[in-house]
Coordinates of C-alpha atoms and ligand atoms in Angstrom, one line a residue:
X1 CA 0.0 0.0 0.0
X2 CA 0.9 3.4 -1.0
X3 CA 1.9 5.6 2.6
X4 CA -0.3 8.6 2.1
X5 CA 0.2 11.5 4.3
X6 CA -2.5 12.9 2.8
X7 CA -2.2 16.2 2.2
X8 CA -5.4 18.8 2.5
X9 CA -4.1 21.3 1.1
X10 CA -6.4 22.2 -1.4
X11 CA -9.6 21.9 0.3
X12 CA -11.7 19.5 -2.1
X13 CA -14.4 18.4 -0.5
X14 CA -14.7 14.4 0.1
X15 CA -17.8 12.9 -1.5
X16 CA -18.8 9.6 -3.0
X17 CA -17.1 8.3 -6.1
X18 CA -19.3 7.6 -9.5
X19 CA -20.4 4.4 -9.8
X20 CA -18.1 1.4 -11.3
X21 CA -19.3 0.3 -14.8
X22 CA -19.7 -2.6 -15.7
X23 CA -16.2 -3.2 -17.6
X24 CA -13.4 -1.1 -18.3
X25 CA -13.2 -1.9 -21.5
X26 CA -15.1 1.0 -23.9
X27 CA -17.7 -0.1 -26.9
X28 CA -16.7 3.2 -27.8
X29 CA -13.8 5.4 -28.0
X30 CA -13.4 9.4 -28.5
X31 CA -10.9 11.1 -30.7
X32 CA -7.4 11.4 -29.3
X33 CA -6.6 14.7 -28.7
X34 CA -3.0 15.9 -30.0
X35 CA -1.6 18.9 -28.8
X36 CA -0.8 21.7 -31.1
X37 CA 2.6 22.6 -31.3
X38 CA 3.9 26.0 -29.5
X39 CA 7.6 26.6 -32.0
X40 CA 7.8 30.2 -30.2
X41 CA 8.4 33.0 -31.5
X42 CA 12.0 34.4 -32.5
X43 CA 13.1 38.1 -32.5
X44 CA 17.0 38.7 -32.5
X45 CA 18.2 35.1 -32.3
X46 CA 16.3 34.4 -29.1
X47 CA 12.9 32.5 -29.5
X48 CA 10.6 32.9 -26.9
X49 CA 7.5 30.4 -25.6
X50 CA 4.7 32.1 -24.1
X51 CA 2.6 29.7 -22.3
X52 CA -0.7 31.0 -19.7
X53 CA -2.0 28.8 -17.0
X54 CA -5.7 29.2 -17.1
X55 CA -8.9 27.8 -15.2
X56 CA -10.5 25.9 -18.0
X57 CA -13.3 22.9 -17.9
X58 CA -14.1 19.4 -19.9
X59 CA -17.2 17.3 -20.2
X60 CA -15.5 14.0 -19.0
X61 CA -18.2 12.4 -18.0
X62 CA -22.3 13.0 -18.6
X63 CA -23.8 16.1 -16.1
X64 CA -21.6 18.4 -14.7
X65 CA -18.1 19.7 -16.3
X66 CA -15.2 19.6 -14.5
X67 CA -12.9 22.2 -13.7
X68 CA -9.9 21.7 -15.0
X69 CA -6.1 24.0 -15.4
X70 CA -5.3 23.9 -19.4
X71 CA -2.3 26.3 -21.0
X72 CA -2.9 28.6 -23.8
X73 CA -6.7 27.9 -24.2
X74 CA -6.3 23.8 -24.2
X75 CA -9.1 22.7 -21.1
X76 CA -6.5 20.4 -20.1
X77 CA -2.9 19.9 -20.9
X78 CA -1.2 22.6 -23.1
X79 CA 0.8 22.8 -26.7
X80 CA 4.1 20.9 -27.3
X81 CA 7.0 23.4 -27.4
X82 CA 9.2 22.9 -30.1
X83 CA 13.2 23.3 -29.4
X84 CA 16.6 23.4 -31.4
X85 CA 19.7 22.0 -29.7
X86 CA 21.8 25.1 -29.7
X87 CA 19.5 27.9 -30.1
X88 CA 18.6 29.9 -27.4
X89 CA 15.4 30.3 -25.7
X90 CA 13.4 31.6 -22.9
X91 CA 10.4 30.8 -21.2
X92 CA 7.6 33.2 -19.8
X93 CA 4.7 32.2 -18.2
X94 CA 1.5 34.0 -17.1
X95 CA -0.8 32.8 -14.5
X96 CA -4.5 33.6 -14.8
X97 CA -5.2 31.1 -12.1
X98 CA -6.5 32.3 -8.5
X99 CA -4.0 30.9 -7.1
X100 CA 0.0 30.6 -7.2
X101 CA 1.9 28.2 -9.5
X102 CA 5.1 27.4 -11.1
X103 CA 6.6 25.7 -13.8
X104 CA 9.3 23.8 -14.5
X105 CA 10.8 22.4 -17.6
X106 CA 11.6 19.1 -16.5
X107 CA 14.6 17.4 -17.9
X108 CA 15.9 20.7 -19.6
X109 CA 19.2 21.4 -19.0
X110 CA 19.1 25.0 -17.3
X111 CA 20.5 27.0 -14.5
X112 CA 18.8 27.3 -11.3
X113 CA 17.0 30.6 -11.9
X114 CA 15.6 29.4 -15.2
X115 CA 14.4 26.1 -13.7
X116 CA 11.3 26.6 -12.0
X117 CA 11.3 24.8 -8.8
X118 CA 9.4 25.8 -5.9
X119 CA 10.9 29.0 -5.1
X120 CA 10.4 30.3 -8.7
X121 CA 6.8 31.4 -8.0
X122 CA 4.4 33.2 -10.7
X123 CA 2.3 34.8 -8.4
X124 CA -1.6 34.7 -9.6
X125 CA -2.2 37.5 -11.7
X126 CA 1.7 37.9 -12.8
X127 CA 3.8 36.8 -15.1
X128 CA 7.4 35.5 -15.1
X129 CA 10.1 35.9 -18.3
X130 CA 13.5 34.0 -18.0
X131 CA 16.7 35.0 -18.9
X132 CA 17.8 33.8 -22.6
X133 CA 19.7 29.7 -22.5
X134 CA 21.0 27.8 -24.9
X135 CA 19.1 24.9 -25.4
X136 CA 21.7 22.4 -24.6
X137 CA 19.4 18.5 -24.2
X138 CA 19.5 15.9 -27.2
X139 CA 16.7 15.3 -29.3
X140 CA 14.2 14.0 -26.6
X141 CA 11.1 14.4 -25.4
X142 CA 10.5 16.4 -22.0
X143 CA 8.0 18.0 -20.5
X144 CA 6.6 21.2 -18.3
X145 CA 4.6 21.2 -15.2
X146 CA 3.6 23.0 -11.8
X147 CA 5.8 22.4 -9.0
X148 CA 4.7 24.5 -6.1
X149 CA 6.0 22.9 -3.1
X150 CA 2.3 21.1 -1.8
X151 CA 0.2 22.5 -4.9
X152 CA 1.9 20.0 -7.4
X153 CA -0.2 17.6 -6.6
X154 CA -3.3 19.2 -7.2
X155 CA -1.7 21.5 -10.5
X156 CA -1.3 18.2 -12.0
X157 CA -4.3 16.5 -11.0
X158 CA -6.4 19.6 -12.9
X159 CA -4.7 19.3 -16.4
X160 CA -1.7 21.5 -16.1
X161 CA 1.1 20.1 -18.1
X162 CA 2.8 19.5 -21.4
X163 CA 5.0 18.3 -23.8
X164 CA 8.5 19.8 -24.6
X165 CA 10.3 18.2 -27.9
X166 CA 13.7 19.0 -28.7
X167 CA 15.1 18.5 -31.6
X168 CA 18.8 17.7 -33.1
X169 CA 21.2 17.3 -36.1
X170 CA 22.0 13.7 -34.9
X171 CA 18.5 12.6 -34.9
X172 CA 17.3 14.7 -37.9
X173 CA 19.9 12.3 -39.9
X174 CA 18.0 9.5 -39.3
X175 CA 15.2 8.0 -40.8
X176 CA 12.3 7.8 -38.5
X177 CA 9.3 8.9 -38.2
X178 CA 8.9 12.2 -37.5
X179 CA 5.4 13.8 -38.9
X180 CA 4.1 15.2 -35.3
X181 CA 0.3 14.0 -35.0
X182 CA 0.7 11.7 -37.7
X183 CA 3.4 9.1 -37.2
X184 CA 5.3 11.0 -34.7
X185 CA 2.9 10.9 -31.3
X186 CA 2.8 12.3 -27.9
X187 CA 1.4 10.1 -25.4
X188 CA 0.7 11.5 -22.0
X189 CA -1.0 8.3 -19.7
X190 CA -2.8 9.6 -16.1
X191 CA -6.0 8.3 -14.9
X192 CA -8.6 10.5 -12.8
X193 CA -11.7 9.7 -10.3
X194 CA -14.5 11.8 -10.1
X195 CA -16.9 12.7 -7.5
X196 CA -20.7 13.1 -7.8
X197 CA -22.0 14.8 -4.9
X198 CA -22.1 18.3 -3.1
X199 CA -22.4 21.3 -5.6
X200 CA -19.9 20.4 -7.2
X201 CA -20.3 17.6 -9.3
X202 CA -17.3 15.4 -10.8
X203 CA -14.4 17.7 -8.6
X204 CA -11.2 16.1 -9.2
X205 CA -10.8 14.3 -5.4
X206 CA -7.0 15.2 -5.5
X207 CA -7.2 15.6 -1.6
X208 CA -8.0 12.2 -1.3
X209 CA -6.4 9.8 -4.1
X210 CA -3.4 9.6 -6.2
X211 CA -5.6 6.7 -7.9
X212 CA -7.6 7.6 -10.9
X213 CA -10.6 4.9 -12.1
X214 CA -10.2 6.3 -15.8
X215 CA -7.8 6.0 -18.1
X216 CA -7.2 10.1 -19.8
X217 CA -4.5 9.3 -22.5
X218 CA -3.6 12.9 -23.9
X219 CA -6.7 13.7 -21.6
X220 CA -9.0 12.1 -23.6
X221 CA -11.3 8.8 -21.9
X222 CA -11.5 5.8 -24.2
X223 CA -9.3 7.0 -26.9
X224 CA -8.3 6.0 -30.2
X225 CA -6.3 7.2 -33.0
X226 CA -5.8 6.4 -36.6
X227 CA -2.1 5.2 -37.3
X228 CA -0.5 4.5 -40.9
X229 CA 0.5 1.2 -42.1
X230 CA 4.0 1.7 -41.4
X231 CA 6.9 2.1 -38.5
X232 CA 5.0 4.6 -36.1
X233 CA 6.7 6.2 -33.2
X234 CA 5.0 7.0 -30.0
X235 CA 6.4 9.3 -27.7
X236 CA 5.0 8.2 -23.7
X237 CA 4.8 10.0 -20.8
X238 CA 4.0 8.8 -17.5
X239 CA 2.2 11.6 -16.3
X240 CA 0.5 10.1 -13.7
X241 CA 0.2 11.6 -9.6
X242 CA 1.1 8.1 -8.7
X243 CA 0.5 4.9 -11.1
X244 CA 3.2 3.1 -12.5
X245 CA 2.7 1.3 -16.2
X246 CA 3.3 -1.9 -17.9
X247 CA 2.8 -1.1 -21.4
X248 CA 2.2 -3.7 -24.1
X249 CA 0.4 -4.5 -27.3
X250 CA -2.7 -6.5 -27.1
X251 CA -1.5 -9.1 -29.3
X252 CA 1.8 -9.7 -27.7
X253 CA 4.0 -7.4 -30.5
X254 CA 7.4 -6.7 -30.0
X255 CA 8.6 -2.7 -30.2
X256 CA 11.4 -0.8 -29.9
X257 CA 12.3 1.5 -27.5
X258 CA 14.4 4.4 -29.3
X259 CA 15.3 6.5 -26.5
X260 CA 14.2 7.8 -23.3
X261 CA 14.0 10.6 -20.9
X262 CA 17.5 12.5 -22.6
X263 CA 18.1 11.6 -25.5
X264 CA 18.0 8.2 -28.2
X265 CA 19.8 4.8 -27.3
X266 CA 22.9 3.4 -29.1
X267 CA 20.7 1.3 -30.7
X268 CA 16.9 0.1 -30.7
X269 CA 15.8 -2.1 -28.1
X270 CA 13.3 -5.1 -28.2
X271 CA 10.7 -5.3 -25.7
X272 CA 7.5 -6.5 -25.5
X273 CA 6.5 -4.9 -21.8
X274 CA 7.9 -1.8 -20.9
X275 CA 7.7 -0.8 -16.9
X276 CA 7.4 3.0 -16.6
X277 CA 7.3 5.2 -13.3
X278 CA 5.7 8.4 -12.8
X279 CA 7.8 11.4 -14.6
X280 CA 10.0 8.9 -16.7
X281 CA 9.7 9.5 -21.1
X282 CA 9.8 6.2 -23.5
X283 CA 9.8 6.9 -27.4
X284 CA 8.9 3.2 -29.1
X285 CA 8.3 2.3 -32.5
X286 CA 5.9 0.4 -33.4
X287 CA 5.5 -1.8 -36.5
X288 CA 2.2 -1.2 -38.5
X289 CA 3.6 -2.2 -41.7
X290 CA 2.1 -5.9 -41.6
X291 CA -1.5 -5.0 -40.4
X292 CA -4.3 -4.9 -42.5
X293 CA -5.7 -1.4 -43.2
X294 CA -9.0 -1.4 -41.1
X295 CA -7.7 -3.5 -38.4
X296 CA -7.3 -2.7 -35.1
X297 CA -4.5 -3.0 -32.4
X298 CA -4.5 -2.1 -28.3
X299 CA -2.2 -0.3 -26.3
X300 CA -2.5 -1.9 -23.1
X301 CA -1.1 -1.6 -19.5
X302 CA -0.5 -5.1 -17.7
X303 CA -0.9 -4.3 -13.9
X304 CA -2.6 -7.0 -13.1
X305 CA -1.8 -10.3 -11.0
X306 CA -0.7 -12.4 -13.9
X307 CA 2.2 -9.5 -14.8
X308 CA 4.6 -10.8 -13.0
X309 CA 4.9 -7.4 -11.3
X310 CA 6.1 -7.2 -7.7
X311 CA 4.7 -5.7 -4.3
X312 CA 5.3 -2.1 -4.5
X313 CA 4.2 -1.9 -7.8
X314 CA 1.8 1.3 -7.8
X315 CA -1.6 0.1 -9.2
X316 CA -0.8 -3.4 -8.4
X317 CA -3.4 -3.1 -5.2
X318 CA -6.0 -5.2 -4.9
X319 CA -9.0 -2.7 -4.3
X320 CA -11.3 -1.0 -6.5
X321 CA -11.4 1.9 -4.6
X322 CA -10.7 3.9 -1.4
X323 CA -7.5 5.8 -1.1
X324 CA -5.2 3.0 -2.2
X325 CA -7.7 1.4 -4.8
X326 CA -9.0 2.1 -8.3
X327 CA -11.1 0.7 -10.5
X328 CA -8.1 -0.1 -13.0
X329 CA -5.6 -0.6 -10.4
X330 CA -4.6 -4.7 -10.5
X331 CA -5.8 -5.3 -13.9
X332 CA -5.3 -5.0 -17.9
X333 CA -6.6 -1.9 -19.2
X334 CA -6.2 -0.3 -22.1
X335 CA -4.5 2.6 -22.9
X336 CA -5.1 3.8 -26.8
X337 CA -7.2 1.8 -29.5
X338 CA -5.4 1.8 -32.7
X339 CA -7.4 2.1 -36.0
X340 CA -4.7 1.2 -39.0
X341 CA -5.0 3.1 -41.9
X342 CA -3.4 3.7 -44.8
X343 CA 0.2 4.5 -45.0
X344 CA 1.3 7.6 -46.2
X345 CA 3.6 9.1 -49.0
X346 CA 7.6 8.3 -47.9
X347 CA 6.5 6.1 -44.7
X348 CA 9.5 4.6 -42.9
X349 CA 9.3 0.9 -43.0
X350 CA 12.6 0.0 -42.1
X351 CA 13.9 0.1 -37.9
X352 CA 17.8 1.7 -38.3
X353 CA 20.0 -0.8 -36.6
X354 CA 22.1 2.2 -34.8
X355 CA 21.0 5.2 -33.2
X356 CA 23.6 7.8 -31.7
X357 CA 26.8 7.5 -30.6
X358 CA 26.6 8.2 -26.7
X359 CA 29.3 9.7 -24.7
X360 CA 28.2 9.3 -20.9
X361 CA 30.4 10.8 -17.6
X362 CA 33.3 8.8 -17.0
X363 CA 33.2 6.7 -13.6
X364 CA 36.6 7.3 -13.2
X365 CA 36.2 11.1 -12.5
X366 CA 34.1 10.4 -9.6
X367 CA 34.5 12.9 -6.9
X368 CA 31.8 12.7 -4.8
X369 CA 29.1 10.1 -3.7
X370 CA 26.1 10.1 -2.0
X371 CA 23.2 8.1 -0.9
X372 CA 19.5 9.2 -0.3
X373 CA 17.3 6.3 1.5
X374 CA 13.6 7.0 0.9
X375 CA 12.4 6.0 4.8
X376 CA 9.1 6.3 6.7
X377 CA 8.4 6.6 10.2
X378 CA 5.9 3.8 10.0
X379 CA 2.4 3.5 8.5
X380 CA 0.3 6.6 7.6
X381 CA 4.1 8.8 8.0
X382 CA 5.0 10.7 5.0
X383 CA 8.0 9.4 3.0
X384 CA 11.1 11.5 3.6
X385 CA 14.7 11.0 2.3
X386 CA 17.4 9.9 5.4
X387 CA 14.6 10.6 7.9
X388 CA 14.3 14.5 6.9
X389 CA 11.4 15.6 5.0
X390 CA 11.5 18.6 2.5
X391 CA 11.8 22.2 4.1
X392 CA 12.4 25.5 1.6
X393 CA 14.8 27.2 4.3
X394 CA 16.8 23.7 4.1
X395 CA 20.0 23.3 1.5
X396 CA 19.8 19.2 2.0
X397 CA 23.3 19.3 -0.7
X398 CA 26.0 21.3 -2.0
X399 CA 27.5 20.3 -5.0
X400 CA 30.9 22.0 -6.7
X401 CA 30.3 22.9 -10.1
X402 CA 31.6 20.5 -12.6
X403 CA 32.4 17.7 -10.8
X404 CA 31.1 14.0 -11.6
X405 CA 29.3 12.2 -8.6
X406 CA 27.6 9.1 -8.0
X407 CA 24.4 8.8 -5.8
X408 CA 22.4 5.7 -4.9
X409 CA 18.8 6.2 -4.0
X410 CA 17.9 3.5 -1.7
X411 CA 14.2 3.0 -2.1
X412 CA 13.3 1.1 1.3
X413 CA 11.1 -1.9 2.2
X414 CA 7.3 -0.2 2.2
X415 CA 7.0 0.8 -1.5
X416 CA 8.4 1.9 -4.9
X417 CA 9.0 4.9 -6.1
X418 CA 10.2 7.5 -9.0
X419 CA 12.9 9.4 -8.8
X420 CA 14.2 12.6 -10.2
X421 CA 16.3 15.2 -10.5
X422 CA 16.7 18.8 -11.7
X423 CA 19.7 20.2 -13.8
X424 CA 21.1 17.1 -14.6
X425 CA 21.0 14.3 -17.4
X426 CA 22.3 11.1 -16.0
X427 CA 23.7 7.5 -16.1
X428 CA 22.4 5.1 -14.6
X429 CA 25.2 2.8 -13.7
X430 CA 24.0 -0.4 -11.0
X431 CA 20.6 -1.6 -9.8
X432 CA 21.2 -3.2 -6.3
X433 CA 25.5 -3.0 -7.1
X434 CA 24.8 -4.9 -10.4
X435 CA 25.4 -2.9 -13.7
X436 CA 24.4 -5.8 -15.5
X437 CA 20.7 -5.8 -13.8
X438 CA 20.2 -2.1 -15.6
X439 CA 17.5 -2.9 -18.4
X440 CA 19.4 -2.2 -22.0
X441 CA 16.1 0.1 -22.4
X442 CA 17.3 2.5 -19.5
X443 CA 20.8 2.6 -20.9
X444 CA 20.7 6.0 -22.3
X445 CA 20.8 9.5 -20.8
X446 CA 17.9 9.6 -17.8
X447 CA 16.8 12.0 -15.6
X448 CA 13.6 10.1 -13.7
X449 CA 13.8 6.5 -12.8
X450 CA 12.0 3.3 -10.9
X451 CA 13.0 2.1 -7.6
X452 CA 11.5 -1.0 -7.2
X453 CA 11.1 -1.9 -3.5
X454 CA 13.6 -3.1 -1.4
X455 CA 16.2 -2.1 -4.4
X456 CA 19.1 0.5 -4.7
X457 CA 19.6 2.3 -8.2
X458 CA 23.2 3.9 -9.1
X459 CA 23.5 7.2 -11.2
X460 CA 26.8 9.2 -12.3
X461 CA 26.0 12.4 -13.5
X462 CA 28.6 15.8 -14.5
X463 CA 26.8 18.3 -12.5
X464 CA 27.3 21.5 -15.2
X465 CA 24.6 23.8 -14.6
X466 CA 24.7 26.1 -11.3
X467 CA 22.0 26.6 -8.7
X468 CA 22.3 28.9 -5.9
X469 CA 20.2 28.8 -2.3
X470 CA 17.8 31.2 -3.9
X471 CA 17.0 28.9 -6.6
X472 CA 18.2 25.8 -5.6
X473 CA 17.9 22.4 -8.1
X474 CA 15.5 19.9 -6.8
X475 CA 15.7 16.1 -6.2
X476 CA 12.2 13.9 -5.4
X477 CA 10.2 11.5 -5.8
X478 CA 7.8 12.1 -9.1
X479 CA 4.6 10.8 -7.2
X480 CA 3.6 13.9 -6.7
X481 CA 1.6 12.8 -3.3
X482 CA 4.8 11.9 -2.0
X483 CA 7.0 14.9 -3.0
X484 CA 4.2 17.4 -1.9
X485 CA 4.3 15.1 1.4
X486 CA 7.9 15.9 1.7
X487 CA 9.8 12.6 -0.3
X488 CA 12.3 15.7 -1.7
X489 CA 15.0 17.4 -1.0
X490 CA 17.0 20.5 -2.7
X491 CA 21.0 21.5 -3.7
X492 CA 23.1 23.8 -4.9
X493 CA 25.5 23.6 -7.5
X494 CA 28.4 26.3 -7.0
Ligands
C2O501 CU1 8.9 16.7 -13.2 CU2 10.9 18.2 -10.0 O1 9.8 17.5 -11.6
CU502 CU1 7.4 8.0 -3.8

């Protein structure tokens, strides 16, 4: 069972939950919704991405609307930003919510006051503009969200979010598939409950579950998409509060996963399940060249008892509801149906053998290491790192400014977890002392990874970008419950 600390920060009221149906597999499915693309706008070299947080709502469900946070007019989610490698950028943000937020690019490769932790705060009613970077990540996918120390929880839960690609020479040479909304696809998997009583019909209950009963992929309930007859490649966020995914294709398919969180793999790897925590990025391709136009084809999560998945596993309860059940938590249930259609002029058919040629920190420059045991002071405690939960006046780390250092995040015996960390892309070098029990799919650059329970995960990372005590990088666990709990901690690079 997930430890809860519960947070009521946000004051939605507790009510009854809407009634199970009958199966969670839909007899019919809505349009997936692809996010529109936000490439900025460039005056003098410098290309600027204006993004406002807004109160929006969406008809999830028959009767009431929910309220929901969207960016830039979208009721839930926002555009997909649209970066260089090399150029340089900057970020502003206006919030028209009624209350605080901020936002951080996560994965993006900035300094401190660019990075919009919890001390970067837009005020409601303001705006924020950043200074100019160079956009220094791979090709990749990464995102943007709120992380307002105890608000992130709730941010997310309404909608706000979105997609950040970046784009390089490296991976322009190559020949995949790259036609955004066509065989290029953002995925972003999160599940929501909804409430039916009080005034307020279908409220998001983020006071009182991390747990969703429906499956939202981009947002969207029950959805499917039409995909060409040819190599497609999906680009999947877990953008859950709390769930962790076993992705699969309903008739057993093997895919390839490209790259991840930083940047493409060496080479493709073959998988047919594919275990992704809360925070992490997967881009697969999928092969659609030998189905028949008209057919269809499931994107699944396995969670249930005959995955093979261990205790710890978030989702893997046995409950339908209550604070540590759902109604698609220990089961199969489907992410996106797949409607093949045609394929289209210049399709890629063909899976390149090699990717990129990765350079990673070099072990033997190690200066520093450090270990962060996730620990709890017994059931119902929040989750804290070495025993100290997360405080803004507290520097937890200092790191000196390009230096190489190893940490080991210990995950502890109660459950698993997702962690991350700001400024850095990473390496991730053992599981449990072992760099041979590192998946070949989490080979490449990282920033977010799963800690099974009762298991250790290595990292070596070049710490390059600085962070002072006024905007200090973050490290936490991406179930957002947990790091608004206190599972996070904060350092300085100097
Ligand atoms: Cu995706 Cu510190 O966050
Ligand atoms: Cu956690």
């Amino acid at each position: 069972m997930s430890t809860s600390a519960v947070l009521v920060a946000c004051g939605g009221s507790s009510s009854s939950t809407t009634t199970p149906p009958a199966s969670t597999d839909a007899t019919s499915y809505n349009t997936l919704w692809i996010p529109p693309l936000l490439p900025g706008v460039t005056v003098s070299g410098v290309t600027t991405y204006e993004l406002t947080l807004a109160p929006s709502s969406v008809q999830f469900q028959t009767g009431a609307k929910t309220a929901t946070y969207g960016y830039n007019g979208n009721s839930f989610w926002g555009p997909t930003l649209i970066m260089k490698k090399g150029a340089q950028a900057r970020m502003q943000v206006k919030n028209s919510l009624s209350e605080d937020t901020t936002t951080h690019w996560h994965g993006l490769l900035v300094p401190g006051p660019v990075d919009g932790g919890p001390h970067q705060i837009v005020a409601a009613g303001s705006s924020w503009l950043t200074d100019a970077f160079t956009v220094k990540n791979n090709a990749a996918t990464y995102w943007y969200h709120p992380h307002l120390h105890q608000l992130t929880q709730k941010q997310l839960t309404l909608g706000a979010g979105g997609f950040i690609i970046v784009q390089d020479d490296e991976e322009a040479a190559l020949n995949l598939p790259r036609t955004y909304g066509t065989d290029d696809i953002p995925l972003m998997l999160t599940s929501r409950r909804f409430t039916t009583t009080n005034s307020v019909a279908n409220q998001f209950q983020y006071a009182v579950t991390a747990y969703g009963d429906y499956m939202l992929t981009n947002g969207v309930m029950d959805a499917q998409v039409s995909l060409p007859k040819q190599l497609v490649r999906l680009r999947v966020l877990n953008g859950e509060i709390e769930r962790d995914y076993n992705l699969g294709f309903g008739d057993g398919r093997t895919f390839y996963v490209i790259g991840n969180d930083g940047g493409l793999l060496n080479s493709p790897v073959a998988l047919t399940r594919l275990i992704m925590a809360p925070g992490e990025r997967y881009e697969i391709l999928v092969n659609l060249s030998g189905d028949a136009v008209g057919s269809t084809l499931d994107l699944k999560s396995y969670n249930g008892a005959d995955a093979g998945l261990s205790f710890g596993f978030a989702g893997l309860e046995n409950a339908t509801g209550g604070e540590f059940g759902s109604l698609i938590n220990y089961k199969t249930f489907n992410i996106l149906r797949i409607n093949v259609s045609s394929a289209t002029a210049n399709a890629v058919t063909a899976l390149p053998s090699t990717l990129v040629n990765n350079t990673f920190p070099n072990a033997a420059n190690t200066t520093q290491s450090r270990t962060l045991n996730i620990t709890a002071q017994g059931p119902g405690a929040p989750f804290t790192f070495n025993n100290v939960g997360f405080n803004m006046n507290t520097i937890n780390q200092t790191v000196s400014s390009g230096t190489t250092e190893s940490w080991t995040v210990s995950g502890g015996n109660i459950f698993g977890h997702s962690f991350h960390i700001h400024g850095v892309q990473f390496k991730i070098t053992a599981r449990n002392g072992s760099s041979s029990a590192v998946k070949a799919y989490e080979s490449g650059w990282k920033d977010t990874f799963y800690v099974p329970i009762n298991e250790n995960v290595s990292f070596i990372a070049k710490f390059e970008e600085a962070a002072g005590s006024a905007y200090p990088f973050m490290y936490h666990c991406h179930m957002v419950n947990h790091e608004d709990a206190g599972l996070m901690g904060q350092f300085v690079v100097q």
